[in-house]
PDB file of C-alpha atoms and ligand atoms in Angstrom:
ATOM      1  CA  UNK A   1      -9.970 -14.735   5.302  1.00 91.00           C
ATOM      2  CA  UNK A   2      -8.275 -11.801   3.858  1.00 96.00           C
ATOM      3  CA  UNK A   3      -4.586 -10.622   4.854  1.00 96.00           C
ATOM      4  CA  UNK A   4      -4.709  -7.067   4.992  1.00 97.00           C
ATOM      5  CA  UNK A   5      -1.227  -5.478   4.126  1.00 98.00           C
ATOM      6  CA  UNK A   6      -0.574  -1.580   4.312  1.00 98.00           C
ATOM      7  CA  UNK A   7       2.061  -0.066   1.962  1.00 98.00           C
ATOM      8  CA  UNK A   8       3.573   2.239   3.823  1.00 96.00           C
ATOM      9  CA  UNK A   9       6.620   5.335   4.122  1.00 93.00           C
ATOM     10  CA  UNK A  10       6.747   8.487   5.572  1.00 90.00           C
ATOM     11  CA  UNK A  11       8.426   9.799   2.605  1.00 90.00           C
ATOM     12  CA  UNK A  12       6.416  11.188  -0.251  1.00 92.00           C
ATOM     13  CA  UNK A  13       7.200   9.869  -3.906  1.00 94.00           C
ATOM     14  CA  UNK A  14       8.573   6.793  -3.136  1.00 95.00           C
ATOM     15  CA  UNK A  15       6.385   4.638  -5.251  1.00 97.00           C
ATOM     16  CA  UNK A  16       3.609   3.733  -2.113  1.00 98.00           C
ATOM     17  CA  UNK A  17       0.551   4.981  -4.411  1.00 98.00           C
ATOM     18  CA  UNK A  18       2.503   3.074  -7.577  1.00 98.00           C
ATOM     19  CA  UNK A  19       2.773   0.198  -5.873  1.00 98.00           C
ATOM     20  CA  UNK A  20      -0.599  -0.259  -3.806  1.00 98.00           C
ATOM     21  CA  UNK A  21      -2.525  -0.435  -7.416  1.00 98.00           C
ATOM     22  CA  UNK A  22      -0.118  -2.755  -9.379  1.00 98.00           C
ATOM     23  CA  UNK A  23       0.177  -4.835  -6.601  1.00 98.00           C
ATOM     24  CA  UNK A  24      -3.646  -4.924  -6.730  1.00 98.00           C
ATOM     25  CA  UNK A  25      -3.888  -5.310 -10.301  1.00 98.00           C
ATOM     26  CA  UNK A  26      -1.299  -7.870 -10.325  1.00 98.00           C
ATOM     27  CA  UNK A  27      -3.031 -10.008  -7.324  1.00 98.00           C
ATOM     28  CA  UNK A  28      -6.452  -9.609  -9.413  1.00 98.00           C
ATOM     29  CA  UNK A  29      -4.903 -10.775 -12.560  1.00 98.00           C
ATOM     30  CA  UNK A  30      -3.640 -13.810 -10.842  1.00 97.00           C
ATOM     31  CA  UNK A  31      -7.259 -14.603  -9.550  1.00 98.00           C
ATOM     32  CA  UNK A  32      -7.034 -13.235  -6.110  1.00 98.00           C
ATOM     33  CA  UNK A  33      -9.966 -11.232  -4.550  1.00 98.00           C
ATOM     34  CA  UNK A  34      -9.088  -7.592  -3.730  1.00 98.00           C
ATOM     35  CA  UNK A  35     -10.106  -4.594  -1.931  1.00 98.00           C
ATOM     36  CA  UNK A  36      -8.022  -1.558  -2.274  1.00 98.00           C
ATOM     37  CA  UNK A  37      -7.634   0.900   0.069  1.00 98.00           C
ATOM     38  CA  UNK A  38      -7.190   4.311  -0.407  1.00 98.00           C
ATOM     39  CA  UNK A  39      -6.420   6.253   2.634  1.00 98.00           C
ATOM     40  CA  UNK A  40      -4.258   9.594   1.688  1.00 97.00           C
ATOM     41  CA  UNK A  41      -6.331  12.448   1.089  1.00 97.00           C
ATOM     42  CA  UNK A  42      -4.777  13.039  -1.801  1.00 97.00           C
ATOM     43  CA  UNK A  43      -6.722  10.301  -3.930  1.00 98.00           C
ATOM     44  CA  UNK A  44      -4.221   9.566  -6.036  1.00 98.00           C
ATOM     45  CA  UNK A  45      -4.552   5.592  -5.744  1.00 98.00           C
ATOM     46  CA  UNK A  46      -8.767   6.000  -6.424  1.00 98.00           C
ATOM     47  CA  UNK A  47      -8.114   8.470  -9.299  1.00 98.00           C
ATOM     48  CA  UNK A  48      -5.856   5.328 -10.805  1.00 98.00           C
ATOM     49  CA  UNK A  49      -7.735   2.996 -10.116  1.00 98.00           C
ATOM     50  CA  UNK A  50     -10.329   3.808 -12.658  1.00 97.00           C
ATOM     51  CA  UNK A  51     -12.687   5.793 -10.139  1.00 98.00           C
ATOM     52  CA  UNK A  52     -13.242   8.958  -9.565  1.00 97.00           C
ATOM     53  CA  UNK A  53     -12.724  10.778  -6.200  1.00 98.00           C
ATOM     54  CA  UNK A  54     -15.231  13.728  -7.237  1.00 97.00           C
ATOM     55  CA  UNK A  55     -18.007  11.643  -8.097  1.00 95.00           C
ATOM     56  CA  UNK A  56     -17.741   9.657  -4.604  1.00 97.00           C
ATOM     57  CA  UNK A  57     -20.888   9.733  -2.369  1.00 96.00           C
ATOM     58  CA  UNK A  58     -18.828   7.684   0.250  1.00 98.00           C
ATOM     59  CA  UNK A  59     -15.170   7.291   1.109  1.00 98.00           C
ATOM     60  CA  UNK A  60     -13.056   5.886   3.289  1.00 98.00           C
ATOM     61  CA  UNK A  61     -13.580   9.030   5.528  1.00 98.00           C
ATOM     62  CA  UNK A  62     -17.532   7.675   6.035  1.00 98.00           C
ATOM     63  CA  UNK A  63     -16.061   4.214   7.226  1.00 98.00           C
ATOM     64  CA  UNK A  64     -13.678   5.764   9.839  1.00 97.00           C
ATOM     65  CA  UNK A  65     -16.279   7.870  11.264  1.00 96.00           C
ATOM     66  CA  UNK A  66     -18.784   5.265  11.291  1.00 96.00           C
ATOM     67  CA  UNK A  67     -21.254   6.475   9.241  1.00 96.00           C
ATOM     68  CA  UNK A  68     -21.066   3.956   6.504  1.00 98.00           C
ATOM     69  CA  UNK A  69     -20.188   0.243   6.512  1.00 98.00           C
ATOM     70  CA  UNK A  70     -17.067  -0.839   3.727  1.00 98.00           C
ATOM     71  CA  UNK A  71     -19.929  -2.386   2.060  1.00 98.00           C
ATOM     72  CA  UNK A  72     -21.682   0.782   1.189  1.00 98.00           C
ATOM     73  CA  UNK A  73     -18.702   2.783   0.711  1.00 98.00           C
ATOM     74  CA  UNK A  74     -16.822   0.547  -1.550  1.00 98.00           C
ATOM     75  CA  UNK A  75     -17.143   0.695  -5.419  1.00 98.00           C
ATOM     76  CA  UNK A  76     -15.994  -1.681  -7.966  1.00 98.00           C
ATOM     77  CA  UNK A  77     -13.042  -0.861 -10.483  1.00 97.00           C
ATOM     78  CA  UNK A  78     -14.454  -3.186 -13.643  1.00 95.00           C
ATOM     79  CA  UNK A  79     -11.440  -2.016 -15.651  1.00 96.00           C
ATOM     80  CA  UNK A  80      -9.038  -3.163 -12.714  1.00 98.00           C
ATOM     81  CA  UNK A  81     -10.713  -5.802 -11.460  1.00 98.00           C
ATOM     82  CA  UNK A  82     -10.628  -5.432  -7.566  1.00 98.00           C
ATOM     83  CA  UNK A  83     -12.684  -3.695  -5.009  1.00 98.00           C
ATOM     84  CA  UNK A  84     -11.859   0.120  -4.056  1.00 98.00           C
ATOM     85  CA  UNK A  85     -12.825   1.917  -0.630  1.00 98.00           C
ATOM     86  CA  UNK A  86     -12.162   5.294  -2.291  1.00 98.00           C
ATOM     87  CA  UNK A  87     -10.303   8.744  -0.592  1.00 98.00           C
ATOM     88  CA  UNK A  88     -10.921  12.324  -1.619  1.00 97.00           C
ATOM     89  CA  UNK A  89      -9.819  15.776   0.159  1.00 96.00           C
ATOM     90  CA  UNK A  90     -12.398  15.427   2.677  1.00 96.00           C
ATOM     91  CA  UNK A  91     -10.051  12.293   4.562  1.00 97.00           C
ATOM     92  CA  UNK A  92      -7.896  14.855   5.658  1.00 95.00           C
ATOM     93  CA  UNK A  93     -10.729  16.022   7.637  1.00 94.00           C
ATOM     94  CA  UNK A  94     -10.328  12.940   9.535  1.00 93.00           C
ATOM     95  CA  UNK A  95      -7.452  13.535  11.194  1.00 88.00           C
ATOM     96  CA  UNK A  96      -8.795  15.982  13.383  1.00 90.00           C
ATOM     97  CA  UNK A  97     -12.004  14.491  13.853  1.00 94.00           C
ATOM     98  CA  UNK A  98     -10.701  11.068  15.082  1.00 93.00           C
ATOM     99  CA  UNK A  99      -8.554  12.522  18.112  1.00 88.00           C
ATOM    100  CA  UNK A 100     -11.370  13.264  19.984  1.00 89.00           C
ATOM    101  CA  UNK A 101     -12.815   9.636  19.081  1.00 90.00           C
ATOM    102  CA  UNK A 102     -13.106   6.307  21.309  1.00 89.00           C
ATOM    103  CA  UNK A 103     -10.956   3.558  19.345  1.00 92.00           C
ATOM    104  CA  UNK A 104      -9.391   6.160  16.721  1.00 94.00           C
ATOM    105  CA  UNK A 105      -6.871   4.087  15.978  1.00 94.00           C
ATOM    106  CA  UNK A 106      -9.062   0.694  15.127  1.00 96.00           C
ATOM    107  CA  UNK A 107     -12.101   2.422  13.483  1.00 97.00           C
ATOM    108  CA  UNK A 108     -10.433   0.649  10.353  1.00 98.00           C
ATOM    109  CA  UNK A 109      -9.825  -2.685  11.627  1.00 97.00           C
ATOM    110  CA  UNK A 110     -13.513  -2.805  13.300  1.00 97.00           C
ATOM    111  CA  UNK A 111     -14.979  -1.870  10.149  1.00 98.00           C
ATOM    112  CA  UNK A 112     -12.970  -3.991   7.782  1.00 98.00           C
ATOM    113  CA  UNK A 113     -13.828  -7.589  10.381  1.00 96.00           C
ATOM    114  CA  UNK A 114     -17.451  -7.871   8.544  1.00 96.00           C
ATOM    115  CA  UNK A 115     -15.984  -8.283   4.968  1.00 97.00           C
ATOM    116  CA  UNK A 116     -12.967 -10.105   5.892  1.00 95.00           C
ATOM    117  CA  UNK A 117     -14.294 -13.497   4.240  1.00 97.00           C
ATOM    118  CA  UNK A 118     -15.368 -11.960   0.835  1.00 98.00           C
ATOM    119  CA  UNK A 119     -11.600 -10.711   0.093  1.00 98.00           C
ATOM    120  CA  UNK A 120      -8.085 -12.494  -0.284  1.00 98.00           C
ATOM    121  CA  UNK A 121      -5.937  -9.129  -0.055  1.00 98.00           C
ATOM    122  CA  UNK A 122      -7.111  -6.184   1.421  1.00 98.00           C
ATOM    123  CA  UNK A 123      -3.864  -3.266   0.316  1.00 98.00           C
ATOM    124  CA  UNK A 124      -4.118  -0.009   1.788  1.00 98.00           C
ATOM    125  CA  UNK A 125      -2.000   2.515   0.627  1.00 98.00           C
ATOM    126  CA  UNK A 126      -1.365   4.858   3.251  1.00 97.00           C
ATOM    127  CA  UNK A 127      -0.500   8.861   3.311  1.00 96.00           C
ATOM    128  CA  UNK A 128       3.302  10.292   3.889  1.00 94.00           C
ATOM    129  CA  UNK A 129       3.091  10.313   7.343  1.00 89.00           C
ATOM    130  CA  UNK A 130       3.218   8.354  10.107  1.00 87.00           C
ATOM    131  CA  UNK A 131      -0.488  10.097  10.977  1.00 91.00           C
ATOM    132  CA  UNK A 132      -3.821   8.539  12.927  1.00 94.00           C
ATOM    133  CA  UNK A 133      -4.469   7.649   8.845  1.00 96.00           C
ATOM    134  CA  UNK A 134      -1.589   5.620   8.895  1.00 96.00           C
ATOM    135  CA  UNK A 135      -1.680   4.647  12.381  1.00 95.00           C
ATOM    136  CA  UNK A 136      -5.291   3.225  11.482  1.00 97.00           C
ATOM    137  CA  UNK A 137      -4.072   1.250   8.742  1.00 98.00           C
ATOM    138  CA  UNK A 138      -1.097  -0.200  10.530  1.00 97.00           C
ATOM    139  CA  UNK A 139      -3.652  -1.567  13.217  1.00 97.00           C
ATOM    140  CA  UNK A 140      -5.750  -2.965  10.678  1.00 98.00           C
ATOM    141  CA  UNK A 141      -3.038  -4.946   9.229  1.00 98.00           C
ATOM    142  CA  UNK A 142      -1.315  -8.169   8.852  1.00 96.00           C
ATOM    143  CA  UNK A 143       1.882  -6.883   7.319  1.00 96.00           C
ATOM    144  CA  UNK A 144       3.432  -4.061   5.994  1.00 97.00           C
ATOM    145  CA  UNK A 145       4.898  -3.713   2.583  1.00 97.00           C
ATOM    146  CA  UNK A 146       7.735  -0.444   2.377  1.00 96.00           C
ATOM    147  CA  UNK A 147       8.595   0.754  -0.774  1.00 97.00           C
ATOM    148  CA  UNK A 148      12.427   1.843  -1.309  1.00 95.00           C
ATOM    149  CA  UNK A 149      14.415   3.515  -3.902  1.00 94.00           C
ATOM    150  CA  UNK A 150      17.836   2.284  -3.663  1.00 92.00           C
ATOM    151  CA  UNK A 151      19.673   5.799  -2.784  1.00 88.00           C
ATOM    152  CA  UNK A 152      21.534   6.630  -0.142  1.00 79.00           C
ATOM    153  CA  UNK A 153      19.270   8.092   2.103  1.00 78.00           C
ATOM    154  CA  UNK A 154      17.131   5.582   1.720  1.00 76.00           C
ATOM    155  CA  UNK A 155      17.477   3.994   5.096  1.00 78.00           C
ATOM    156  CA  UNK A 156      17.365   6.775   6.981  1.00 78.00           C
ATOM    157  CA  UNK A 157      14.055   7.465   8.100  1.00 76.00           C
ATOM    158  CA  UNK A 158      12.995   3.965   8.065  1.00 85.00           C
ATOM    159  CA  UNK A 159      13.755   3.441  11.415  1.00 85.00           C
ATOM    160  CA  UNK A 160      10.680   5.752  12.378  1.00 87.00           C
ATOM    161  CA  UNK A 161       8.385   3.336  10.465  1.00 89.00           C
ATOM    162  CA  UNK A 162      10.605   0.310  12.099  1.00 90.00           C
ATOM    163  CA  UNK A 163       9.693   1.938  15.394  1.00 91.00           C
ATOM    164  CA  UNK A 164       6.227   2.583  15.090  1.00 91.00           C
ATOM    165  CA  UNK A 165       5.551  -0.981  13.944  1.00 93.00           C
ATOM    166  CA  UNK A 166       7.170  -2.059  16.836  1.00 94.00           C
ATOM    167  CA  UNK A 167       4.842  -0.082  18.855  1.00 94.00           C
ATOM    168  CA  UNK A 168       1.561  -0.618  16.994  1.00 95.00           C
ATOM    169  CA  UNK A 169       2.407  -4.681  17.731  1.00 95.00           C
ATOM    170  CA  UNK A 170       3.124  -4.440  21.180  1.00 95.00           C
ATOM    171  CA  UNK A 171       0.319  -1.518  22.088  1.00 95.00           C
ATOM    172  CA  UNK A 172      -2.655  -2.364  19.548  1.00 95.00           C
ATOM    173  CA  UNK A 173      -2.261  -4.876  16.875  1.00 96.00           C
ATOM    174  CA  UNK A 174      -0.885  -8.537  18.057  1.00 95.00           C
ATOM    175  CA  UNK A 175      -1.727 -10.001  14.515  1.00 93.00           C
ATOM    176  CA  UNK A 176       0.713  -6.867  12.461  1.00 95.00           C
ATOM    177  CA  UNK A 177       3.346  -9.639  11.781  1.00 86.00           C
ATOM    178  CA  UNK A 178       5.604  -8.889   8.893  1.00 79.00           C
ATOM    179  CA  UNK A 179       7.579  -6.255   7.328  1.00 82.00           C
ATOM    180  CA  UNK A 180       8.727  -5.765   3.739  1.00 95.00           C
ATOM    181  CA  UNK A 181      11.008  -4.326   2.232  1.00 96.00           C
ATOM    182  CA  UNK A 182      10.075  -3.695  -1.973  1.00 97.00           C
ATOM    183  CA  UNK A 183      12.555  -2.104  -4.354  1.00 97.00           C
ATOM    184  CA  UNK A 184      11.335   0.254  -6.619  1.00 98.00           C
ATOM    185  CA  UNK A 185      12.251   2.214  -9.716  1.00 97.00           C
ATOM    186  CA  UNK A 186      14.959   0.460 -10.013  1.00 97.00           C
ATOM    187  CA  UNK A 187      17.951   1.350 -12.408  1.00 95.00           C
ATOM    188  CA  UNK A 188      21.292  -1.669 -12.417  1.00 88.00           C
ATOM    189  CA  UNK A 189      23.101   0.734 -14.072  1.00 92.00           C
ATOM    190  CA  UNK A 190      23.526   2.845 -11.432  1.00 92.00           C
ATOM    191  CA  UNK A 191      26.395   1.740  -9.345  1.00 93.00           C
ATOM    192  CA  UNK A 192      25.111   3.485  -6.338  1.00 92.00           C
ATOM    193  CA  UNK A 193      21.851   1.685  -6.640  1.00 93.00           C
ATOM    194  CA  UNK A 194      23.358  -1.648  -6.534  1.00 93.00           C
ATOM    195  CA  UNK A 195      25.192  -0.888  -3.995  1.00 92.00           C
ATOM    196  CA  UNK A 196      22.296  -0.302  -1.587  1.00 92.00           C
ATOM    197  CA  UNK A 197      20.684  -2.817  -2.764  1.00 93.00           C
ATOM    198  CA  UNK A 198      23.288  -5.263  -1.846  1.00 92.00           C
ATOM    199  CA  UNK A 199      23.270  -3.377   1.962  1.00 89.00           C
ATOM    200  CA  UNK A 200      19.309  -3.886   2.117  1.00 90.00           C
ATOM    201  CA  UNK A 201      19.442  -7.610   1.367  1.00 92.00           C
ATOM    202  CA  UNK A 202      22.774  -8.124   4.193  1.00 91.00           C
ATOM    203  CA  UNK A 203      20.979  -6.153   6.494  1.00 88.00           C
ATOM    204  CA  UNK A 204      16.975  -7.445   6.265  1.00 90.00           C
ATOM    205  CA  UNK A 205      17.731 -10.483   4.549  1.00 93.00           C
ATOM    206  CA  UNK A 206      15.038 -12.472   3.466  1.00 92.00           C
ATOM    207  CA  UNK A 207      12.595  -9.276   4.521  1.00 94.00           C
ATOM    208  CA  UNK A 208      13.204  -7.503   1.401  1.00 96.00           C
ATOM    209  CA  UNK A 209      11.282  -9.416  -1.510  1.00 97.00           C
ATOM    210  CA  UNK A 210      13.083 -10.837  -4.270  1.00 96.00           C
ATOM    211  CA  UNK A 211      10.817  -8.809  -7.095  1.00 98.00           C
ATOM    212  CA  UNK A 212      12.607  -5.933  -7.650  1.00 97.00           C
ATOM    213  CA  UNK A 213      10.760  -3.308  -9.710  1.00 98.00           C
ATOM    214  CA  UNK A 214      12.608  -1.700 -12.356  1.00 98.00           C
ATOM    215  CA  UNK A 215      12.059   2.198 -13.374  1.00 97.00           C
ATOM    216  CA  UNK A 216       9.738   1.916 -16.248  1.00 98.00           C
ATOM    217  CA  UNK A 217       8.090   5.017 -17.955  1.00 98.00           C
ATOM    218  CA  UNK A 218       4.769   3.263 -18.583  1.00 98.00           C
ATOM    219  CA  UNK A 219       4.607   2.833 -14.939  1.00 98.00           C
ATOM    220  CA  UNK A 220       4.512   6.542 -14.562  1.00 98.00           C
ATOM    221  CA  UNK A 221       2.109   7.362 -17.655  1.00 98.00           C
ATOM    222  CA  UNK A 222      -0.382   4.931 -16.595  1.00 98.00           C
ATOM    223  CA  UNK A 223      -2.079   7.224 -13.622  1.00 98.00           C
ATOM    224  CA  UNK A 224      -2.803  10.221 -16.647  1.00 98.00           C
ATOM    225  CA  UNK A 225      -4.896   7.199 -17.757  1.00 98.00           C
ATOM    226  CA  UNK A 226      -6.861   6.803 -14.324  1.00 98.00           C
ATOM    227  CA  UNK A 227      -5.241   3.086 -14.614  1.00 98.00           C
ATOM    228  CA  UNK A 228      -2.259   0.839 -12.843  1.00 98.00           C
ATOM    229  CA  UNK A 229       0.567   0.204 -15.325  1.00 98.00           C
ATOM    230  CA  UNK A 230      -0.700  -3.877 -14.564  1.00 98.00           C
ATOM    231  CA  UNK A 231      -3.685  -2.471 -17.039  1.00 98.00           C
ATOM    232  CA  UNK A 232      -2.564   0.141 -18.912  1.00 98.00           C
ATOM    233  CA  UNK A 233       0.206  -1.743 -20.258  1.00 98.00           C
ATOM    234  CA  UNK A 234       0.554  -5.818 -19.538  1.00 98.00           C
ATOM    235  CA  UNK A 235       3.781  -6.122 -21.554  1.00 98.00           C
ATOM    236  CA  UNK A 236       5.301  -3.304 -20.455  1.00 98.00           C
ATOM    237  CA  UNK A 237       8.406  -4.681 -18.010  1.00 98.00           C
ATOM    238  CA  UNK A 238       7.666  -2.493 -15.021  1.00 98.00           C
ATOM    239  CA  UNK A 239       3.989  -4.159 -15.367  1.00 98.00           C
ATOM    240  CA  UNK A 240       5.358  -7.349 -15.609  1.00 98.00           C
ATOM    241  CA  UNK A 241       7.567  -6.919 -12.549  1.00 98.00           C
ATOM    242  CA  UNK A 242       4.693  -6.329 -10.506  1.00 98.00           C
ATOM    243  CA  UNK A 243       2.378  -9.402 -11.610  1.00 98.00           C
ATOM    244  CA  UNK A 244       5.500 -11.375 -10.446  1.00 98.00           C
ATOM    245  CA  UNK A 245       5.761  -9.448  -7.039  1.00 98.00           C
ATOM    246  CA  UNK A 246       2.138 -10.309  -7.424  1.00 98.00           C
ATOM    247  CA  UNK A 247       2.861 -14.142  -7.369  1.00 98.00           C
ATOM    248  CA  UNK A 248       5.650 -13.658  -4.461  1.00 97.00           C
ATOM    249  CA  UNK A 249       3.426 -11.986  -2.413  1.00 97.00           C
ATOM    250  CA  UNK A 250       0.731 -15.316  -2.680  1.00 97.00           C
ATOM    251  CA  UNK A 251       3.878 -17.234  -2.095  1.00 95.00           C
ATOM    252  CA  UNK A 252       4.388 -15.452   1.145  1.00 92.00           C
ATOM    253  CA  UNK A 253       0.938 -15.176   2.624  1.00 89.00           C
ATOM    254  CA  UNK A 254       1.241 -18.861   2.735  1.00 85.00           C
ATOM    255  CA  UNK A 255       4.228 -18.893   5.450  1.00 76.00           C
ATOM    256  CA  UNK A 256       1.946 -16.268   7.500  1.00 70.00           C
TER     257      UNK A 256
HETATM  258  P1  LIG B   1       3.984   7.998  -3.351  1.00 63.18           P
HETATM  259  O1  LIG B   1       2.624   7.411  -3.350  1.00 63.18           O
HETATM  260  O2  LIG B   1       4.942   7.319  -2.415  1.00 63.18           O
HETATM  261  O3  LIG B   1       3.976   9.484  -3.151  1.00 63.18           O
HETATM  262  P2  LIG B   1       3.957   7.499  -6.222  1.00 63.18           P
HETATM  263  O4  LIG B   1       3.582   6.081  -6.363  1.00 63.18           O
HETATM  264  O5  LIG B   1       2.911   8.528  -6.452  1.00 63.18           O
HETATM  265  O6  LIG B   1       4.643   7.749  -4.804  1.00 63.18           O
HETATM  266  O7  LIG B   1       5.209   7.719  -7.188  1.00 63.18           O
HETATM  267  C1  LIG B   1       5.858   8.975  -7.302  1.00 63.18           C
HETATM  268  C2  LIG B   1       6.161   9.257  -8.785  1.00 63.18           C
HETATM  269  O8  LIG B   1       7.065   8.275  -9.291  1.00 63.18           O
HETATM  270  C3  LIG B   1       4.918   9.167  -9.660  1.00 63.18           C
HETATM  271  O9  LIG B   1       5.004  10.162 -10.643  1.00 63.18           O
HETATM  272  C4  LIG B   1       5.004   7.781 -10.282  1.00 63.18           C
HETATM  273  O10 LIG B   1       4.356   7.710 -11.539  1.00 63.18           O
HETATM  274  C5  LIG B   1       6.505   7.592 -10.412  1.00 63.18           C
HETATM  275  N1  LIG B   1       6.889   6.167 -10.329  1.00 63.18           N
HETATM  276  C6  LIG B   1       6.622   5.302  -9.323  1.00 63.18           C
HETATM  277  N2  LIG B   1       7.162   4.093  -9.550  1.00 63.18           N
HETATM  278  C7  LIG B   1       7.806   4.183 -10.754  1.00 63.18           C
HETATM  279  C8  LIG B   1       8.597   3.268 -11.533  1.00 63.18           C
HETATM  280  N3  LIG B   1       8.818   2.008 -11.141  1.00 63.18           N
HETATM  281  N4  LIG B   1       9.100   3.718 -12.704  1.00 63.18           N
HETATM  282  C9  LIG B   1       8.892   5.002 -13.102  1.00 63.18           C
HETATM  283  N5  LIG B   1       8.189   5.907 -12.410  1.00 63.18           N
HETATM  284  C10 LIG B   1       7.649   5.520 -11.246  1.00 63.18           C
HETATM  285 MG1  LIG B   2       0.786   8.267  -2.825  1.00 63.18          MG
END
């Protein structure tokens, strides 16, 4: 059965769109069976993953209003090598649409039940918000994984997220059981950045991941390519970071 794990933070440019399609390059390239979920309007995680959002005939948005199944909607990334349930401008649509809904929040989960067995990770990379997008997602979900630059004001807003997990457990999703803290674009040079790295691990100990993934250009170049760094570059050392976050995150599922 597949773990389902949302990569999530209400800030924008943090590395959540970066991450979501290593990580799923990374998990495929290790032999794992993926579905990638793209559910921020902006498309940015279907655009580099190979497919593209304006050819779509189905998205993500069909799924949550229950006019297609993930089985219809879903394409396949043969470059990639995983699974994508695609997003274009028409998600943020959805937003409205779903308040007036029964089960808005778990119009993801239902939907994602009947292909639980064909998948090992199902990633979802969620919008900048802490929307009914992400809200769906976060019910859906096993885990979450939060990608953090090491500044200073990192930490603030992350109690927010901390809170609506906390809420999404105890209101609508028993099974969302594990928080994680990922460092990204990471530069040891800079003193500063140390330094909050050395606060996140005293303060969420063995919640923030030992990976630790370094700024690397070919990381950012990669997307102009419609591909994950994972792809566009193997050797590259911000590509190589995330096939071993890859291998951490296999590690973990096993203690779930
Ligand atoms: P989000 O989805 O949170 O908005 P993105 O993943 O789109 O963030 O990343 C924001 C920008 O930072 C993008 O231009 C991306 O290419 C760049 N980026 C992300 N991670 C790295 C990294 N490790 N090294 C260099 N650039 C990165
Ligand atoms: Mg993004």
């Amino acid at each position: 059965m597949a773990k389902v794990f949302c990569v999530a933070n209400q800030k924008g440019g943090v590395g959540k769109t970066t991450t979501t399609v290593n990580l799923a390059a990374g998990l495929a390239a290790v032999g794992q069976r993926v579905l990638m979920i793209d559910l921020d309007p902006q498309g940015n995680a279907t655009m580099g993953s190979g497919v593209d959002k304006r050819g779509l005939q189905l998205t993500v948005y069909d799924v949550l209003l229950e006019s297609a199944s993930v089985a219809e909607a879903r394409v396949k990334s043969e470059k990639c090598g995983y699974d994508v349930l695609g997003a274009n401008r028409e998600l943020a649509g959805a937003e409205v649409e779903l308040v007036e809904l029964e089960r808005r929040e778990k119009r993801l989960r239902g939907a994602l039940a009947v292909v639980q067995a064909e998948y090992d990770f199902v990633l979802i990379d969620c919008p900048p918000s802490l929307s009914m997008l992400t809200l769906n997602g976060l019910c859906a979900a096993h885990g979450v994984v939060v990608p953090m630059q090491c500044e200073y004001f990192a930490l603030e807003g992350l109690s927010d997220l901390v809170n609506t997990i906390k809420q999404v457990h105890a209101n609508l999703n028993k099974d969302l059981a594990i928080i994680g803290l990922l460092r990204v674009m990471y530069d040891p040079r800079i003193t500063l950045q140390q330094q909050v790295s050395d606060q996140l691990k005293a303060h969420f100990g063995d919640k923030v991941f030992d990976t630790v993934i370094p700024r690397n250009v070919r990381l950012a170049e990669a997307p102009s390519y419609g591909l994950p760094g994972v792809v566009f570059d193997p050797a590259a050392r911000g590509s190589q970071a995330f096939v071993e976050f890859a291998r951490e995150m296999v590690q973990r599922i096993q203690r779930l």
